[in-house]
Amino acid sequence: MDKKDLRIVYLGTPDFAVESLRRLVEGGYNVVGVVTMPDKPFGRHQNHLRPSPVKSYAQSVGLPVLQPEKLKSEDFLEQLREWNADLQIVVAFRMLPEVVWAMPRFGTFNLHASLLPEYRGAAPINWAVINGEKETGITTFFLTHDIDVGDIINQVRIPIHEDDTFGDIHDKLMLLGGSLVLQTVDSIIEGQIVTKPQAAFVQNESQLKPAPKLFRETCRINWNQDAVAIHNFIRGLSPVPTAWTIMQGAEGKEETVKIFRARPLSSDSSLQPGTIISDGKSKLSVATKDGTIEILELQLAGKKRMAASDFLRGFKIQQYSRFA
């Protein structure tokens, strides 16, 4: 089979999913249609609609787009059937019902940003960095009834360096994912697919690390942890959705602060965790369970992201201020 004869439907929404779609289109593969999320309202009054990055790219290259509210609606299913896909590819979309993923004759495969079976769930890159992993990777696997448990097709591994952020790993895996999607499609075309059940990688299912969806409260810093754990937490949420804390002044005033970059320090501290330590000029540190962590980049609510030294030039730290 030639790649132009394989009819592909692509399902994805965010920036992460654009690279794989772009590689398919520019590689001459026969993408017959794209499915993405409905446009989202934005603006002060929520009266404008913003298309997903995948929709924007698809329209720029003339691909037809479907944006179903409900994946089981008959109108959507009928339109999907009309595309007569041989294969569906899912990258950063939503959970599909069986009536959708079982439709093509070659099935549906997903690109997942972890080394499955570890980090099944919505935020695999964030959690791998938060948990201090030394490596992660990208996986293609065939969809089945349960989330992220289908047979593995291919995997690529990369290291996580000690200062890598979520953003760093996201961009590396996005590019690797584009290559792995093409490799997986080529294997299907050539009839050389060899899969492995995820059970072959699992010794104890209960010990697998999950990657649940992140919510605002999930991203609040706990200063009672050790400095390395807090550092990993901050970089695992940087630049989005971003770790945050509350700065409490001596007079009871509170400010929400987002923290984008930090580094653990080796010195011990006898101060209460969360206590702010600063020279008022360029250095801003915080006491933790086992020492201190230096804040390098942060953002006050309504202000721009800035280096700690710039922050200190415009904001006076009150004595006994603390993060909570």
Tab-separated table of C-alpha atoms in Angstrom:
chain	number	residue	atom	x	y	z
A	1	MET	CA	0.000	0.000	0.000
A	2	ASP	CA	1.205	3.491	-0.842
A	3	LYS	CA	0.911	6.204	1.819
A	4	LYS	CA	-1.385	8.182	-0.476
A	5	ASP	CA	-3.858	5.275	-0.445
A	6	LEU	CA	-4.198	5.155	3.364
A	7	ARG	CA	-7.051	7.440	4.393
A	8	ILE	CA	-6.173	9.053	7.759
A	9	VAL	CA	-8.437	10.989	10.134
A	10	TYR	CA	-6.524	13.015	12.700
A	11	LEU	CA	-7.920	13.920	16.145
A	12	GLY	CA	-6.189	16.517	18.317
A	13	THR	CA	-6.514	19.975	19.859
A	14	PRO	CA	-3.512	21.817	21.460
A	15	ASP	CA	-0.136	22.986	20.161
A	16	PHE	CA	1.380	19.617	21.084
A	17	ALA	CA	-0.826	17.960	18.446
A	18	VAL	CA	0.022	20.353	15.608
A	19	GLU	CA	3.537	19.025	14.980
A	20	SER	CA	2.408	15.462	14.199
A	21	LEU	CA	-0.355	16.718	11.894
A	22	ARG	CA	2.088	19.035	10.127
A	23	ARG	CA	4.546	16.172	9.601
A	24	LEU	CA	1.803	14.011	8.087
A	25	VAL	CA	0.634	16.742	5.731
A	26	GLU	CA	4.111	17.801	4.636
A	27	GLY	CA	5.140	14.156	4.295
A	28	GLY	CA	2.444	13.550	1.688
A	29	TYR	CA	0.228	11.278	3.774
A	30	ASN	CA	-3.468	11.238	2.904
A	31	VAL	CA	-5.113	13.100	5.799
A	32	VAL	CA	-8.777	13.261	4.756
A	33	GLY	CA	-10.101	15.167	7.772
A	34	VAL	CA	-9.436	16.530	11.232
A	35	VAL	CA	-11.494	16.326	14.431
A	36	THR	CA	-10.850	18.890	17.169
A	37	MET	CA	-12.585	20.560	20.100
A	38	PRO	CA	-15.188	23.309	19.566
A	39	ASP	CA	-13.898	26.885	19.557
A	40	LYS	CA	-13.503	28.333	23.061
A	41	PRO	CA	-14.882	31.691	24.183
A	42	PHE	CA	-12.345	34.259	25.360
A	43	GLY	CA	-12.083	37.923	26.214
A	44	ARG	CA	-13.423	39.962	29.112
A	45	HIS	CA	-17.027	39.229	28.207
A	46	GLN	CA	-16.351	35.802	26.683
A	47	ASN	CA	-17.966	37.021	23.477
A	48	HIS	CA	-15.195	36.007	21.083
A	49	LEU	CA	-14.343	32.484	19.933
A	50	ARG	CA	-10.801	31.112	19.605
A	51	PRO	CA	-10.142	28.064	17.419
A	52	SER	CA	-7.847	25.320	18.654
A	53	PRO	CA	-4.265	25.314	17.325
A	54	VAL	CA	-5.048	22.119	15.412
A	55	LYS	CA	-8.070	23.725	13.740
A	56	SER	CA	-6.039	26.794	12.790
A	57	TYR	CA	-3.358	24.660	11.158
A	58	ALA	CA	-5.871	22.346	9.450
A	59	GLN	CA	-7.693	25.280	7.899
A	60	SER	CA	-4.414	26.846	6.766
A	61	VAL	CA	-3.698	23.765	4.629
A	62	GLY	CA	-7.281	23.245	3.464
A	63	LEU	CA	-8.246	20.196	5.519
A	64	PRO	CA	-11.926	19.687	6.430
A	65	VAL	CA	-12.606	19.991	10.179
A	66	LEU	CA	-15.264	18.550	12.481
A	67	GLN	CA	-15.821	19.997	15.983
A	68	PRO	CA	-18.357	17.795	17.761
A	69	GLU	CA	-19.809	18.724	21.139
A	70	LYS	CA	-20.723	15.069	21.685
A	71	LEU	CA	-18.699	12.226	20.225
A	72	LYS	CA	-21.692	9.879	20.158
A	73	SER	CA	-24.035	12.226	18.298
A	74	GLU	CA	-25.446	10.685	15.130
A	75	ASP	CA	-24.665	13.771	13.050
A	76	PHE	CA	-20.985	13.577	13.975
A	77	LEU	CA	-20.767	9.801	13.518
A	78	GLU	CA	-22.375	10.039	10.080
A	79	GLN	CA	-19.930	12.752	8.993
A	80	LEU	CA	-17.025	10.690	10.334
A	81	ARG	CA	-18.185	7.600	8.427
A	82	GLU	CA	-18.328	9.622	5.223
A	83	TRP	CA	-14.585	10.230	5.483
A	84	ASN	CA	-14.141	6.430	5.251
A	85	ALA	CA	-10.911	6.391	7.259
A	86	ASP	CA	-8.555	3.413	7.138
A	87	LEU	CA	-6.729	4.702	10.225
A	88	GLN	CA	-7.318	7.272	12.958
A	89	ILE	CA	-4.556	9.011	14.886
A	90	VAL	CA	-5.182	10.672	18.256
A	91	VAL	CA	-2.807	13.222	19.781
A	92	ALA	CA	-3.898	15.173	22.884
A	93	PHE	CA	-7.636	14.885	22.342
A	94	ARG	CA	-10.342	13.411	24.582
A	95	MET	CA	-11.458	9.909	25.489
A	96	LEU	CA	-13.130	8.304	22.482
A	97	PRO	CA	-16.135	5.999	22.626
A	98	GLU	CA	-15.723	2.590	21.008
A	99	VAL	CA	-18.040	3.542	18.157
A	100	VAL	CA	-15.381	6.078	17.122
A	101	TRP	CA	-12.067	4.330	17.806
A	102	ALA	CA	-13.216	1.001	16.331
A	103	MET	CA	-14.475	2.561	13.087
A	104	PRO	CA	-11.364	2.352	10.812
A	105	ARG	CA	-10.212	-1.009	9.478
A	106	PHE	CA	-6.684	-0.496	10.869
A	107	GLY	CA	-8.005	0.870	14.170
A	108	THR	CA	-6.975	4.014	16.049
A	109	PHE	CA	-3.620	4.698	17.645
A	110	ASN	CA	-2.729	7.340	20.208
A	111	LEU	CA	0.477	9.289	20.825
A	112	HIS	CA	0.994	9.588	24.595
A	113	ALA	CA	3.697	11.710	26.241
A	114	SER	CA	5.069	9.143	28.673
A	115	LEU	CA	6.706	5.737	28.783
A	116	LEU	CA	3.535	3.752	29.187
A	117	PRO	CA	2.356	2.038	31.312
A	118	GLU	CA	3.797	4.726	33.615
A	119	TYR	CA	1.969	8.056	33.798
A	120	ARG	CA	-1.360	7.197	32.291
A	121	GLY	CA	-3.633	10.233	32.367
A	122	ALA	CA	-4.051	13.833	31.271
A	123	ALA	CA	-0.773	15.410	32.481
A	124	PRO	CA	2.067	12.904	31.976
A	125	ILE	CA	4.847	15.410	31.283
A	126	ASN	CA	4.035	17.559	34.317
A	127	TRP	CA	3.952	14.623	36.716
A	128	ALA	CA	7.160	13.043	35.425
A	129	VAL	CA	9.044	16.271	36.146
A	130	ILE	CA	7.244	16.890	39.454
A	131	ASN	CA	8.199	13.401	40.630
A	132	GLY	CA	11.861	13.988	39.793
A	133	GLU	CA	12.110	11.320	37.088
A	134	LYS	CA	15.434	11.054	35.264
A	135	GLU	CA	13.858	10.024	31.964
A	136	THR	CA	10.559	10.027	30.146
A	137	GLY	CA	9.476	9.487	26.573
A	138	ILE	CA	6.745	9.145	23.997
A	139	THR	CA	4.579	6.114	23.168
A	140	THR	CA	2.252	5.058	20.377
A	141	PHE	CA	-0.387	2.483	21.247
A	142	PHE	CA	-3.701	1.203	19.928
A	143	LEU	CA	-6.814	2.465	21.662
A	144	THR	CA	-9.033	0.087	23.579
A	145	HIS	CA	-11.860	0.378	26.098
A	146	ASP	CA	-9.852	1.754	29.028
A	147	ILE	CA	-7.763	4.933	29.082
A	148	ASP	CA	-4.101	4.574	28.029
A	149	VAL	CA	-3.935	0.785	28.412
A	150	GLY	CA	-3.845	-0.485	24.806
A	151	ASP	CA	-1.045	-2.508	23.240
A	152	ILE	CA	2.183	-0.571	22.757
A	153	ILE	CA	3.492	-0.059	19.224
A	154	ASN	CA	6.626	2.074	19.680
A	155	GLN	CA	8.434	4.121	22.334
A	156	VAL	CA	11.234	6.699	22.332
A	157	ARG	CA	13.089	7.644	25.532
A	158	ILE	CA	14.722	10.949	26.479
A	159	PRO	CA	16.538	12.113	29.644
A	160	ILE	CA	15.104	14.691	32.009
A	161	HIS	CA	17.868	16.979	33.230
A	162	GLU	CA	17.734	18.466	36.708
A	163	ASP	CA	16.762	21.945	35.492
A	164	ASP	CA	14.395	20.904	32.693
A	165	THR	CA	10.920	22.379	32.981
A	166	PHE	CA	7.599	21.061	31.754
A	167	GLY	CA	7.977	23.437	28.805
A	168	ASP	CA	11.407	22.035	27.892
A	169	ILE	CA	10.219	18.420	27.906
A	170	HIS	CA	6.927	19.300	26.186
A	171	ASP	CA	8.783	20.796	23.215
A	172	LYS	CA	11.239	17.904	22.932
A	173	LEU	CA	8.482	15.290	23.039
A	174	MET	CA	6.338	17.260	20.598
A	175	LEU	CA	9.101	17.059	17.981
A	176	LEU	CA	9.903	13.422	18.736
A	177	GLY	CA	6.199	12.641	18.597
A	178	GLY	CA	5.964	13.892	15.033
A	179	SER	CA	8.681	11.455	13.986
A	180	LEU	CA	7.182	8.569	15.945
A	181	VAL	CA	3.729	9.098	14.421
A	182	LEU	CA	5.226	8.849	10.921
A	183	GLN	CA	7.234	5.781	11.904
A	184	THR	CA	4.090	4.128	13.270
A	185	VAL	CA	2.038	4.944	10.167
A	186	ASP	CA	4.807	3.584	7.920
A	187	SER	CA	4.842	0.325	9.902
A	188	ILE	CA	1.081	-0.010	9.408
A	189	ILE	CA	1.392	0.659	5.663
A	190	GLU	CA	4.176	-1.912	5.361
A	191	GLY	CA	2.301	-4.495	7.448
A	192	GLN	CA	5.151	-4.673	9.945
A	193	ILE	CA	3.342	-3.682	13.144
A	194	VAL	CA	4.485	-5.618	16.206
A	195	THR	CA	2.749	-4.697	19.465
A	196	LYS	CA	3.307	-5.590	23.102
A	197	PRO	CA	0.613	-5.656	25.783
A	198	GLN	CA	1.253	-3.185	28.586
A	199	ALA	CA	0.937	-6.050	31.060
A	200	ALA	CA	4.349	-7.202	29.822
A	201	PHE	CA	5.867	-4.038	31.338
A	202	VAL	CA	4.024	-4.225	34.661
A	203	GLN	CA	5.166	-6.124	37.726
A	204	ASN	CA	2.751	-4.498	40.148
A	205	GLU	CA	-0.151	-2.464	38.729
A	206	SER	CA	-0.687	-0.658	42.046
A	207	GLN	CA	2.848	0.794	41.929
A	208	LEU	CA	2.408	2.548	38.577
A	209	LYS	CA	2.593	6.332	38.810
A	210	PRO	CA	-0.518	8.118	37.501
A	211	ALA	CA	-0.785	11.465	35.688
A	212	PRO	CA	-4.154	12.937	36.713
A	213	LYS	CA	-5.485	16.219	35.399
A	214	LEU	CA	-4.091	19.306	37.112
A	215	PHE	CA	-6.368	21.801	38.825
A	216	ARG	CA	-5.559	25.179	40.362
A	217	GLU	CA	-5.405	23.858	43.917
A	218	THR	CA	-3.128	21.020	42.775
A	219	CYS	CA	-0.582	23.663	41.769
A	220	ARG	CA	-0.249	25.369	45.163
A	221	ILE	CA	3.218	25.001	46.669
A	222	ASN	CA	3.578	23.148	49.971
A	223	TRP	CA	6.556	24.784	51.699
A	224	ASN	CA	6.696	21.981	54.283
A	225	GLN	CA	8.332	19.746	51.684
A	226	ASP	CA	12.083	19.537	51.155
A	227	ALA	CA	13.781	22.000	48.811
A	228	VAL	CA	14.423	19.505	45.988
A	229	ALA	CA	10.792	18.377	45.959
A	230	ILE	CA	9.610	22.008	45.774
A	231	HIS	CA	12.100	22.724	42.979
A	232	ASN	CA	10.769	19.746	41.011
A	233	PHE	CA	7.199	20.875	41.648
A	234	ILE	CA	7.905	24.390	40.336
A	235	ARG	CA	9.702	23.243	37.187
A	236	GLY	CA	7.079	20.562	36.540
A	237	LEU	CA	4.431	23.292	36.314
A	238	SER	CA	6.479	25.877	34.408
A	239	PRO	CA	5.472	27.738	32.344
A	240	VAL	CA	1.939	26.332	32.592
A	241	PRO	CA	-0.204	25.874	34.566
A	242	THR	CA	2.378	27.396	36.982
A	243	ALA	CA	3.068	26.762	40.655
A	244	TRP	CA	1.684	29.429	42.979
A	245	THR	CA	1.641	30.527	46.573
A	246	ILE	CA	0.238	33.246	48.821
A	247	MET	CA	2.605	35.928	50.125
A	248	GLN	CA	1.565	37.101	53.572
A	249	GLY	CA	2.900	40.423	54.846
A	250	ALA	CA	3.395	41.531	58.433
A	251	GLU	CA	0.234	43.629	58.273
A	252	GLY	CA	-1.934	40.783	57.044
A	253	LYS	CA	-1.953	41.781	53.381
A	254	GLU	CA	-1.952	38.833	50.972
A	255	GLU	CA	-0.708	38.606	47.365
A	256	THR	CA	-0.950	35.658	44.983
A	257	VAL	CA	2.454	34.881	43.486
A	258	LYS	CA	3.268	32.530	40.611
A	259	ILE	CA	6.751	31.016	40.632
A	260	PHE	CA	8.344	29.908	37.357
A	261	ARG	CA	11.960	29.146	38.220
A	262	ALA	CA	13.889	28.335	41.364
A	263	ARG	CA	16.867	26.354	42.624
A	264	PRO	CA	17.444	24.460	45.862
A	265	LEU	CA	20.238	25.660	48.132
A	266	SER	CA	22.413	23.425	50.271
A	267	SER	CA	22.341	25.568	53.411
A	268	ASP	CA	20.147	24.484	56.290
A	269	SER	CA	17.564	26.807	57.773
A	270	SER	CA	16.048	26.848	61.219
A	271	LEU	CA	13.268	29.179	60.044
A	272	GLN	CA	9.676	28.127	59.722
A	273	PRO	CA	8.953	26.725	56.221
A	274	GLY	CA	7.616	29.476	53.989
A	275	THR	CA	9.592	32.253	55.654
A	276	ILE	CA	11.013	34.669	53.069
A	277	ILE	CA	14.731	35.512	53.219
A	278	SER	CA	15.927	38.467	51.144
A	279	ASP	CA	18.696	41.066	50.938
A	280	GLY	CA	16.115	43.453	49.448
A	281	LYS	CA	18.192	43.854	46.287
A	282	SER	CA	18.767	40.716	44.237
A	283	LYS	CA	18.339	37.607	46.407
A	284	LEU	CA	14.988	36.057	47.305
A	285	SER	CA	14.904	32.729	49.105
A	286	VAL	CA	12.328	30.756	51.077
A	287	ALA	CA	12.779	28.395	54.010
A	288	THR	CA	11.699	24.796	53.411
A	289	LYS	CA	11.539	21.615	55.464
A	290	ASP	CA	15.249	20.889	55.075
A	291	GLY	CA	16.867	24.145	53.947
A	292	THR	CA	16.104	26.950	51.524
A	293	ILE	CA	15.143	27.426	47.898
A	294	GLU	CA	16.095	30.487	45.860
A	295	ILE	CA	13.342	32.055	43.740
A	296	LEU	CA	14.660	33.125	40.329
A	297	GLU	CA	11.530	34.106	38.365
A	298	LEU	CA	8.074	35.000	39.651
A	299	GLN	CA	4.931	36.986	38.884
A	300	LEU	CA	2.527	38.952	41.048
A	301	ALA	CA	-1.159	38.895	40.121
A	302	GLY	CA	-1.784	41.438	37.372
A	303	LYS	CA	1.933	41.964	36.738
A	304	LYS	CA	4.458	40.594	34.258
A	305	ARG	CA	6.725	37.618	34.821
A	306	MET	CA	10.097	38.905	36.022
A	307	ALA	CA	13.438	37.985	37.541
A	308	ALA	CA	13.649	38.108	41.333
A	309	SER	CA	16.068	41.035	41.165
A	310	ASP	CA	13.571	43.081	39.112
A	311	PHE	CA	10.796	42.109	41.497
A	312	LEU	CA	12.805	43.302	44.502
A	313	ARG	CA	13.509	46.674	42.881
A	314	GLY	CA	9.795	47.387	42.694
A	315	PHE	CA	8.429	45.504	45.691
A	316	LYS	CA	9.673	45.883	49.253
A	317	ILE	CA	9.652	42.657	51.237
A	318	GLN	CA	8.301	43.325	54.700
A	319	GLN	CA	10.054	41.840	57.711
A	320	TYR	CA	8.642	38.436	58.667
A	321	SER	CA	6.799	38.096	55.339
A	322	ARG	CA	6.176	34.500	54.374
A	323	PHE	CA	4.742	32.303	51.676
A	324	ALA	CA	1.829	30.064	52.608
